[in-house]
């Protein structure tokens, strides 16, 4: 072969120079050059590997193999430190290596490659350093089945022809680096545009993922942001589905994990350990974290980049990027760091805007609620009476009000349970915050959960915007759950969790929201009996019954009836623009003697009718209170009620029923949850009866 060196060397050098000048595609160029090299040098396959500027990684640049490597041999770049190639970086001449005799030690990452080559019948490896400006940028490698001596002339010839090949490789690397930088700049602009122009976070993050996916071979991107309470503010996950782009998904559901506490805890720890994990480091990470092991097994992830976006008082956040077919390196980490400032700014702005929006909605809700409360017509403006039973209740109110204890107010309909709840709130340290009332009986079962806990936009049909629930609205104040015994059984478990954990989740939401709310509940049912019948949860009853208050019915505090009657007569006269008329002693005695099954509310309605119908100097109760003494004498001395009395009593009962129902549903007649719905009559029929009975109580359609 030495005789052919001068002429063939010159021809080969000329051919390589011409090829470098005319062939633009690097792969085509080196295939053409390799074919010509085989005419002079004896080898079976050729490989070109390159070394990065920091001499940390070895990368496959070009290969022309006459055999197939098994799947377990990775073609991704590898760390040079600790590998067989490390001590070859200073080689200045062409060297030959016996594959059979120079198999690296078992700890060397190149050992599987050497063993595979040997199993494929390869016996010799020839390394020709590729130098540019005195620096080794890579190696031209020949792989042969036969092990033979290379003469000094052969080595010199290969060194000579390696020089233009080194220049071609350097040019290709420079072009690729330029293309990479242009792509990075374009990505930065695209990412910046997506982060600044798209308002919806999910759409914004999907656009971000698509841009990152154009530059990095990633299959998964996760964003984590935590508050100082350890609760997630952002827990977004996006995966690239085969044959399509990125999609939002729930990893906990896809991993079939029972309970998410461990997974969330591990994720929290992962974002505090930034770095590049590939190969053995990724395997160690999978061995340490169950979450990483699960995604490795389920999704085939083999490499991960973890970067910390921020770690400031009250909040920290991280970005997780994973791949299935390639090993990430410091190069990809550098690329990711290019977009960190824009992503950090966008996410922090989003969280700030979300908090501002939450506070704005809360303040708007409080304002609307307070306006409604001010406009609402309450049956009582203050607690009236001085009887012994009432004094006993007020004493317990004054004792429990300064605490944060949950109070259960029990009593018959119309005994003033809401009035007692207001008194507890007004005497408590929370008096400067809002008292939110929820009538559990007036809300449809399908809406009560949304009313109490709120919902996110799109969480169900008709949820066109986010809504803050009554518990969130009452944060820092008090919530009054009226008619709590009417709460659906399926909702009671969620109510129990809010009372125990002091936190809630909106319907359709993922974020856990802490709430500081004092709970006062009221019911006219016997909850212990309801628990025994299986209609009310026992654990919820015991939680609500921390401090029980039992309100006496009006028939047990008859001493208060005259005072209450006079109070209502004065109040309603002012309200209806009528002169105040006194109550005759005989009528007052009759009022005090009646059973008042509707309690204070029934007494109020009775006085209201008298105020409306009376024209004389005193209130006339003759058309309001049917005579309780039958007027028709019987032979045995007893008295028999007449049909007129019976009809009057029926009319009075009907009037009382309608007024009580209107009060229960907030004065609404028609529609779901209205008085007609509760009484099971047609709304038009009820309007007719209201007019016939002369009911003047304000109600709304």
XYZ file of C-alpha atoms in Angstrom:
701
model
C 0.000 0.000 0.000
C 3.006 2.315 0.574
C 3.685 2.431 -3.187
C 0.246 3.832 -3.782
C 0.417 6.550 -1.162
C 1.706 9.545 -3.075
C -0.659 9.449 -6.078
C -3.703 8.068 -4.282
C -3.165 10.409 -1.356
C -3.186 13.387 -3.638
C -6.267 12.123 -5.476
C -8.082 11.413 -2.185
C -7.196 14.817 -0.769
C -8.430 16.479 -3.937
C -11.653 14.471 -3.871
C -12.309 15.293 -0.231
C -11.675 18.983 -0.873
C -14.052 18.950 -3.857
C -16.708 17.115 -1.844
C -16.444 19.580 1.032
C -16.863 22.459 -1.382
C -19.869 21.055 -3.237
C -21.876 18.771 -0.935
C -23.961 20.719 1.596
C -25.655 17.909 3.516
C -23.183 16.663 6.201
C -24.471 13.081 6.208
C -24.222 12.777 2.428
C -20.773 14.375 2.504
C -19.340 11.916 5.023
C -20.941 8.919 3.322
C -19.236 9.956 0.103
C -15.900 10.538 1.870
C -16.132 7.202 3.712
C -16.722 5.341 0.449
C -13.524 6.863 -0.967
C -11.569 6.093 2.226
C -12.509 2.434 1.885
C -10.703 2.332 -1.481
C -7.405 3.036 0.292
C -7.845 1.774 3.853
C -9.102 -1.621 4.926
C -12.074 -1.416 7.379
C -15.650 -2.646 7.677
C -17.447 0.287 9.283
C -16.718 3.933 10.066
C -17.852 6.223 12.854
C -17.184 9.894 13.606
C -17.602 11.089 17.192
C -17.248 14.681 18.434
C -16.211 16.286 21.713
C -17.900 19.432 23.087
C -15.927 22.589 23.878
C -15.770 21.830 27.593
C -14.611 18.247 26.798
C -17.372 16.825 28.976
C -19.511 14.920 26.478
C -18.863 12.582 23.574
C -21.493 12.638 20.799
C -22.126 10.464 17.754
C -21.758 12.650 14.674
C -21.812 10.125 11.803
C -21.912 6.348 11.375
C -21.708 3.960 8.427
C -22.095 0.463 9.857
C -22.283 -2.901 8.134
C -23.898 -4.458 11.194
C -26.818 -3.649 13.481
C -26.281 -2.604 17.062
C -28.802 -3.961 19.606
C -31.366 -1.615 21.166
C -29.580 -1.553 24.530
C -26.654 0.354 22.992
C -27.489 4.050 23.312
C -26.457 6.433 20.544
C -26.971 9.449 22.796
C -24.110 11.582 24.007
C -22.264 10.304 27.047
C -20.073 11.722 29.746
C -16.385 11.407 28.964
C -15.294 11.437 32.606
C -14.662 7.879 33.767
C -15.008 6.395 30.289
C -12.512 4.516 28.120
C -12.306 7.580 25.853
C -11.120 9.922 28.580
C -7.385 9.118 28.319
C -7.599 9.140 24.495
C -8.362 12.867 24.288
C -4.675 13.757 24.259
C -3.831 11.379 21.397
C -1.958 13.241 18.643
C -1.444 10.362 16.215
C -3.466 7.579 14.693
C -3.714 4.638 17.125
C -5.024 1.101 16.823
C -6.917 -0.722 19.548
C -7.466 -4.467 19.944
C -11.129 -4.866 20.844
C -10.481 -8.295 22.306
C -7.571 -7.235 24.517
C -8.663 -3.726 25.520
C -12.191 -4.302 26.791
C -12.715 -1.623 29.537
C -13.401 -2.551 33.144
C -16.932 -3.450 34.302
C -17.567 0.047 35.733
C -16.717 1.782 32.445
C -19.814 3.026 30.534
C -18.145 1.965 27.245
C -17.885 -1.694 28.273
C -21.236 -2.741 26.676
C -20.142 -1.212 23.347
C -16.852 -3.135 23.305
C -18.524 -6.388 24.286
C -21.188 -5.947 21.596
C -18.565 -5.234 18.920
C -16.660 -8.334 19.973
C -19.818 -10.469 19.815
C -20.443 -9.116 16.293
C -16.997 -10.329 15.207
C -15.216 -6.971 15.289
C -11.581 -7.200 16.404
C -9.868 -3.861 15.719
C -10.618 -0.187 16.276
C -8.573 2.566 14.604
C -8.770 6.103 16.019
C -7.705 9.145 14.015
C -7.880 12.428 15.982
C -9.716 15.272 14.249
C -7.905 18.495 15.070
C -8.790 22.099 14.323
C -6.511 24.845 15.586
C -4.566 22.355 17.668
C -7.680 21.210 19.557
C -9.195 17.741 19.275
C -12.814 18.143 18.199
C -13.450 14.421 17.683
C -12.243 11.147 16.185
C -12.585 9.321 12.899
C -12.926 5.626 13.860
C -12.542 2.544 11.685
C -13.969 -0.786 12.894
C -12.599 -3.997 11.336
C -13.171 -7.745 11.605
C -9.475 -8.420 11.152
C -6.734 -7.222 13.428
C -3.720 -6.121 11.385
C -0.591 -3.999 11.660
C -0.807 -0.441 10.470
C 2.425 0.853 9.041
C 3.780 4.260 9.823
C 2.975 5.312 6.247
C -0.649 4.191 6.640
C -0.938 6.152 9.867
C 0.570 9.249 8.277
C -1.777 8.990 5.301
C -4.844 8.671 7.537
C -3.609 11.631 9.602
C -3.221 13.687 6.441
C -6.706 12.925 5.064
C -8.178 13.496 8.528
C -7.249 17.179 8.388
C -9.830 18.227 5.754
C -12.375 15.876 7.359
C -11.782 17.697 10.668
C -12.447 21.021 8.935
C -15.659 19.642 7.402
C -16.801 18.344 10.798
C -15.954 21.676 12.423
C -17.922 23.561 9.767
C -20.911 21.229 10.213
C -20.784 21.669 13.996
C -20.539 25.448 13.642
C -23.475 25.472 11.266
C -25.491 23.287 13.647
C -24.578 25.551 16.563
C -25.691 28.593 14.564
C -28.929 26.834 13.621
C -29.426 25.897 17.282
C -28.928 29.487 18.411
C -31.334 30.763 15.793
C -33.856 28.168 16.894
C -33.334 29.171 20.535
C -33.829 32.836 19.686
C -36.968 32.013 17.723
C -38.176 29.861 20.607
C -37.537 32.653 23.108
C -39.571 35.050 20.991
C -42.367 32.514 20.485
C -42.432 31.600 24.180
C -42.401 35.256 25.165
C -45.273 35.938 22.774
C -47.296 33.004 24.141
C -46.672 33.947 27.769
C -47.543 37.611 27.284
C -50.518 37.436 24.921
C -52.520 34.375 26.040
C -54.595 35.038 29.171
C -55.923 31.551 29.854
C -53.244 29.659 31.797
C -53.978 26.253 30.277
C -53.824 27.602 26.706
C -50.748 29.644 27.597
C -48.935 26.578 28.948
C -49.931 24.424 25.964
C -48.442 27.048 23.626
C -45.331 27.143 25.827
C -45.002 23.339 25.663
C -45.301 23.304 21.870
C -42.468 25.824 21.552
C -40.210 23.952 23.978
C -41.012 20.684 22.205
C -39.689 22.099 18.932
C -36.235 22.495 20.446
C -36.010 19.739 23.033
C -36.938 16.067 22.524
C -39.314 16.162 25.501
C -42.436 14.098 26.151
C -43.600 15.681 29.412
C -43.597 19.152 30.984
C -44.801 19.827 34.517
C -45.175 23.128 36.374
C -45.296 23.208 40.164
C -45.903 26.239 42.410
C -46.421 25.893 46.162
C -47.419 28.310 48.881
C -45.791 28.509 52.283
C -48.636 26.337 53.626
C -47.432 23.430 51.490
C -50.524 23.624 49.252
C -50.186 23.755 45.471
C -51.059 26.985 43.708
C -50.164 25.450 40.317
C -50.006 21.729 39.533
C -50.082 21.601 35.716
C -49.020 18.582 33.654
C -48.706 18.245 29.894
C -47.772 15.130 27.902
C -47.029 14.724 24.216
C -49.373 12.090 22.839
C -48.110 9.941 19.992
C -48.891 11.515 16.665
C -50.192 14.747 18.197
C -49.127 17.718 20.276
C -49.115 18.284 24.015
C -52.255 17.718 26.054
C -53.154 18.553 29.625
C -53.603 15.488 31.824
C -53.713 14.280 35.439
C -50.683 12.086 36.252
C -52.307 10.851 39.469
C -55.228 9.414 37.501
C -52.995 7.920 34.802
C -50.772 6.288 37.432
C -53.731 4.711 39.291
C -52.373 5.979 42.601
C -54.438 5.414 45.749
C -54.098 8.660 47.676
C -52.013 11.545 46.459
C -50.258 12.696 49.643
C -47.058 10.726 48.984
C -46.942 11.756 45.327
C -47.458 15.422 46.163
C -44.816 15.257 48.890
C -42.296 13.677 46.504
C -43.047 16.256 43.819
C -42.428 18.989 46.363
C -39.042 17.468 47.181
C -38.139 16.925 43.513
C -38.404 20.610 42.580
C -35.964 21.391 45.379
C -33.321 19.193 43.703
C -32.612 20.873 40.347
C -30.312 19.263 37.823
C -30.037 16.944 34.832
C -30.830 13.283 35.418
C -29.991 10.772 32.682
C -28.694 7.221 32.539
C -27.482 5.980 35.902
C -28.393 9.246 37.676
C -31.978 8.897 36.449
C -32.029 5.270 37.603
C -30.835 6.358 41.050
C -33.539 9.010 41.125
C -36.142 6.360 40.246
C -34.828 4.189 43.063
C -35.184 7.031 45.529
C -38.587 8.389 44.460
C -41.638 6.202 43.885
C -43.113 8.867 41.597
C -40.102 8.760 39.246
C -40.183 4.960 39.258
C -43.874 4.985 38.331
C -43.494 7.408 35.413
C -40.420 5.517 34.208
C -42.407 2.301 34.105
C -45.722 3.724 32.847
C -44.549 6.375 30.358
C -41.038 5.159 29.538
C -39.269 8.304 30.751
C -35.491 7.890 30.770
C -34.223 11.399 31.418
C -35.387 14.470 33.337
C -34.441 18.114 33.729
C -35.530 19.833 36.951
C -35.100 23.579 37.334
C -36.199 25.838 40.168
C -38.105 28.855 38.890
C -38.142 30.730 42.201
C -37.786 30.205 45.928
C -38.993 33.261 47.794
C -40.689 33.745 51.183
C -44.189 32.349 50.909
C -43.779 30.591 47.577
C -41.543 28.373 45.463
C -41.902 26.870 42.020
C -40.183 24.453 39.667
C -40.239 23.121 36.113
C -39.918 19.404 35.275
C -39.158 18.251 31.714
C -38.873 14.549 30.845
C -37.954 12.590 27.727
C -38.557 9.033 26.538
C -36.033 8.566 23.724
C -32.995 10.686 24.515
C -30.746 11.566 27.423
C -30.705 15.208 28.430
C -27.407 16.935 29.103
C -26.104 20.297 30.272
C -26.728 21.597 26.750
C -30.491 21.082 27.082
C -30.365 22.515 30.591
C -28.728 25.653 29.187
C -31.516 25.892 26.612
C -34.172 25.591 29.313
C -32.505 28.315 31.360
C -32.920 30.675 28.409
C -36.697 30.679 28.876
C -36.809 30.602 32.674
C -37.015 34.405 33.163
C -40.067 34.766 30.886
C -41.807 31.720 32.370
C -41.100 32.858 35.934
C -42.453 36.346 35.248
C -45.556 35.007 33.505
C -46.402 32.541 36.277
C -45.785 35.030 39.080
C -47.971 37.570 37.290
C -50.656 34.926 36.827
C -50.619 34.004 40.518
C -50.711 37.672 41.484
C -53.631 38.374 39.131
C -55.424 35.253 40.402
C -55.050 36.412 44.010
C -56.200 39.919 43.082
C -59.170 38.455 41.216
C -60.006 36.200 44.183
C -59.938 39.136 46.589
C -61.919 41.299 44.169
C -64.610 38.649 43.781
C -64.679 38.110 47.519
C -65.096 41.838 48.198
C -67.744 42.128 45.491
C -69.525 39.123 46.974
C -69.383 40.612 50.458
C -70.670 43.938 49.180
C -73.529 42.298 47.262
C -74.377 40.114 50.216
C -74.342 43.015 52.661
C -76.516 45.126 50.365
C -78.983 42.260 50.118
C -78.906 41.859 53.881
C -79.589 45.558 54.403
C -82.471 45.491 51.944
C -83.926 42.259 53.312
C -86.957 42.548 55.558
C -86.306 40.783 58.851
C -89.092 39.721 61.160
C -87.233 41.037 64.180
C -84.700 43.774 64.687
C -83.884 42.959 68.294
C -84.595 40.314 70.906
C -87.780 41.219 72.759
C -88.757 39.765 76.119
C -87.637 39.264 79.692
C -89.126 35.918 80.674
C -87.106 33.360 82.604
C -86.691 30.870 79.705
C -85.483 33.638 77.354
C -83.094 35.032 79.984
C -81.566 31.580 80.381
C -80.927 31.357 76.625
C -79.421 34.849 76.459
C -77.093 33.981 79.345
C -75.717 31.012 77.347
C -75.438 33.254 74.261
C -73.268 35.734 76.162
C -71.057 32.862 77.365
C -70.455 31.228 73.969
C -70.335 34.340 71.763
C -66.731 35.415 72.590
C -65.417 31.951 71.625
C -65.075 30.317 68.204
C -67.149 27.283 69.246
C -69.588 25.823 66.741
C -73.159 26.415 67.944
C -76.253 24.357 67.122
C -79.483 26.326 67.692
C -82.529 24.075 67.969
C -86.127 25.114 68.311
C -89.532 25.069 66.686
C -90.278 27.083 63.566
C -90.659 30.766 64.340
C -88.788 30.828 67.666
C -86.127 33.284 66.444
C -83.155 31.010 65.644
C -81.669 33.435 63.107
C -82.014 36.292 65.600
C -79.993 34.298 68.146
C -77.343 33.545 65.486
C -77.013 37.265 64.759
C -76.679 37.989 68.461
C -73.846 35.433 68.786
C -72.046 36.959 65.805
C -72.496 40.559 66.982
C -71.107 39.711 70.428
C -68.098 37.828 69.004
C -64.620 39.075 67.946
C -65.790 38.485 64.345
C -68.501 41.164 64.553
C -66.636 43.452 62.113
C -66.635 40.733 59.445
C -69.553 39.412 57.440
C -72.286 37.085 58.721
C -73.407 34.917 55.794
C -76.789 33.181 56.005
C -77.543 30.025 54.005
C -81.026 28.516 54.040
C -80.292 24.845 53.363
C -83.994 24.099 52.846
C -84.578 26.791 50.211
C -81.737 25.683 47.897
C -82.242 22.918 45.310
C -80.122 19.827 46.074
C -78.296 20.209 42.750
C -77.135 23.747 43.587
C -76.445 23.670 47.303
C -72.868 22.366 46.900
C -72.037 25.167 44.460
C -73.745 27.686 46.757
C -71.695 26.563 49.753
C -68.300 25.786 48.206
C -68.320 27.631 44.858
C -67.352 26.333 41.419
C -64.828 26.896 38.666
C -65.721 28.058 35.213
C -66.841 25.160 33.005
C -67.138 22.714 35.903
C -70.729 21.901 34.890
C -73.335 23.010 32.367
C -74.185 26.639 33.014
C -70.996 27.403 34.960
C -69.959 30.250 32.681
C -67.684 31.881 35.238
C -65.944 31.148 38.512
C -68.145 31.588 41.582
C -67.023 31.991 45.175
C -69.106 29.938 47.626
C -70.660 31.103 50.865
C -67.943 29.495 53.012
C -65.208 31.343 51.108
C -67.271 34.524 51.287
C -67.551 34.158 55.063
C -63.770 33.757 55.522
C -62.836 35.579 58.721
C -66.487 35.901 59.735
C -69.444 33.654 60.546
C -71.672 31.411 58.441
C -75.208 30.638 59.600
C -76.540 27.332 58.232
C -80.283 27.648 58.701
C -82.402 24.478 58.445
C -79.227 22.363 58.417
C -81.341 19.256 58.973
C -82.572 19.606 55.362
C -79.052 19.225 53.925
C -78.778 16.278 51.473
C -77.018 13.266 52.940
C -74.435 13.118 50.127
C -73.326 16.682 50.879
C -72.950 16.115 54.600
C -69.593 14.302 54.164
C -68.108 17.323 52.375
C -69.514 19.616 55.032
C -67.857 17.480 57.712
C -64.492 17.790 55.965
C -64.772 21.593 55.828
C -65.599 21.718 59.531
C -62.743 19.373 60.450
C -59.986 20.493 58.075
C -61.019 24.149 57.699
C -60.397 23.901 53.957
C -62.478 23.310 50.829
C -62.281 22.768 47.068
C -64.544 24.471 44.570
C -66.502 22.205 42.221
C -64.212 21.478 39.281
C -61.211 22.968 41.082
C -57.909 21.396 42.091
C -56.768 24.009 44.563
C -57.391 23.460 48.266
C -58.617 26.723 49.824
C -58.180 27.296 53.566
C -61.094 29.049 55.304
C -61.364 30.617 58.760
C -65.095 30.527 59.446
C -67.185 30.187 62.589
C -70.215 27.963 62.043
C -73.639 28.477 63.615
C -76.267 25.961 62.549
C -80.000 25.920 63.226
C -82.757 23.366 62.797
C -86.338 22.678 63.851
C -85.766 18.936 63.506
C -84.748 16.483 66.211
C -81.306 15.704 64.796
C -80.668 12.844 67.209
C -83.797 11.167 65.854
C -82.677 11.963 62.293
C -79.314 10.288 63.016
C -81.081 7.204 64.399
C -83.233 7.048 61.242
C -80.155 7.323 58.994
C -81.149 10.682 57.506
C -78.336 12.657 59.116
C -74.700 11.726 59.676
C -73.861 11.101 63.303
C -70.311 12.455 62.992
C -71.617 15.706 61.486
C -74.231 16.029 64.240
C -71.586 15.699 66.970
C -69.376 18.217 65.159
C -72.238 20.757 64.936
C -73.497 20.065 68.452
C -70.333 21.354 70.144
C -72.427 23.955 71.992
C -76.202 23.314 71.858
C -78.754 26.078 72.349
C -82.422 25.129 72.725
C -84.905 27.966 72.166
C -88.166 27.759 74.120
C -91.438 27.948 72.172
C -93.615 31.017 72.690
C -96.156 29.048 74.748
C -93.392 28.530 77.373
C -92.652 32.252 77.629
C -96.173 33.710 77.736
C -94.961 36.660 79.810
C -93.225 37.952 76.673
C -96.347 37.826 74.442
C -97.786 41.269 75.417
C -94.382 42.934 74.939
C -93.912 41.229 71.566
C -97.442 42.112 70.404
C -96.955 45.800 71.233
C -93.526 45.776 69.534
C -94.972 44.304 66.328
C -97.936 46.700 66.359
C -95.612 49.733 66.548
C -93.114 48.379 64.017
C -95.687 47.316 61.407
C -97.681 50.564 61.755
C -94.532 52.524 60.867
C -93.752 50.138 58.031
C -97.226 50.340 56.475
C -97.651 54.079 57.087
C -100.604 53.592 59.424
C -101.304 55.226 62.797
C -100.404 53.238 65.859
C -103.457 51.571 67.415
C -103.437 50.077 70.898
C -104.400 46.520 71.742
C -107.467 46.101 73.948
C -107.004 44.270 77.237
C -109.434 41.518 76.225
C -107.564 40.938 72.956
C -104.230 40.976 74.771
C -105.500 38.340 77.191
C -106.683 36.264 74.237
C -103.302 36.614 72.526
C -101.483 35.548 75.692
C -103.697 32.495 76.125
C -103.299 31.054 72.615
C -100.928 28.116 71.896
C -99.072 29.829 68.987
C -97.884 26.690 67.245
C -96.073 28.966 64.770
C -94.467 30.779 67.724
C -93.206 34.361 67.322
C -93.591 34.277 63.550
C -97.275 33.324 63.865
C -97.820 36.085 66.418
C -96.135 38.592 64.086
C -98.362 37.564 61.161
C -101.450 37.819 63.327
C -100.606 41.368 64.455
C -99.673 42.262 60.860
C -103.129 41.317 59.613
C -104.764 43.293 62.414
C -102.699 46.400 61.602
C -103.735 46.154 57.937
C -107.440 45.508 58.547
C -108.110 47.816 61.524
C -109.682 51.270 61.158
C -110.815 52.147 64.702
C -108.958 53.465 67.744
C -107.633 50.021 68.642
C -106.556 46.955 66.718
C -109.416 44.741 65.651
C -108.582 41.051 65.903
C -112.128 39.814 65.191
C -111.377 38.960 61.569
C -107.972 37.646 62.436
C -108.452 35.467 65.502
C -111.384 33.071 65.247
C -113.276 32.627 68.503
C -111.910 29.760 70.516
C -115.274 29.365 72.388
C -118.034 27.570 70.407
C -121.274 29.587 70.529
C -123.916 26.900 69.831
C -125.107 25.309 73.160
C -125.572 21.552 73.348
C -127.921 19.626 75.687
C -125.009 18.464 77.844
C -123.921 22.055 78.437
C -120.961 21.972 76.082
C -120.753 24.203 73.048
C -120.577 23.268 69.343
C -118.506 25.187 66.784
C -120.420 26.555 63.781
C -119.476 26.166 60.088
C -118.693 29.863 59.990
C -116.178 29.416 62.789
C -114.745 26.350 61.068
C -114.351 28.209 57.758
C -112.727 31.143 59.554
C -110.306 28.783 61.279
C -109.488 27.077 57.957
C -108.926 30.472 56.321
C -106.679 31.503 59.183
C -104.677 28.264 58.926
C -104.349 28.716 55.168
C -103.187 32.313 55.617
C -100.664 31.218 58.248
C -99.388 28.368 56.044
C -98.865 30.654 53.052
C -97.154 33.361 55.122
C -94.838 30.826 56.777
C -93.958 29.312 53.409
C -93.275 32.707 51.834
C -91.009 33.542 54.738
C -89.204 30.209 54.414
C -88.384 30.691 50.739
C -87.466 34.364 51.017
C -90.747 35.714 49.646
C -90.430 33.997 46.251
C -93.703 32.555 44.912
C -92.887 30.840 41.604
C -89.924 28.913 40.257
C -87.830 26.094 41.725
C -87.740 26.401 45.514
C -90.535 28.990 45.531
C -93.614 28.889 47.758
C -95.762 27.268 45.040
C -93.128 24.575 44.539
C -92.957 23.839 48.284
C -96.753 23.799 48.675
C -97.162 21.632 45.552
C -99.712 23.955 43.906
C -99.763 25.838 40.649
C -98.181 29.292 40.952
C -101.279 30.974 39.454
C -103.472 29.224 42.015
C -101.254 30.457 44.837
C -101.284 34.037 43.522
C -105.095 33.851 43.484
C -105.248 32.608 47.093
C -102.805 35.301 48.220
C -105.086 37.959 46.762
C -108.241 36.354 48.180
C -106.786 36.207 51.672
C -105.672 39.834 51.513
C -102.040 39.020 52.212
C -100.006 42.204 51.820
C -96.624 40.721 52.685
C -94.046 41.681 50.105
C -92.998 38.840 47.872
C -91.126 38.572 44.579
C -91.751 36.670 41.375
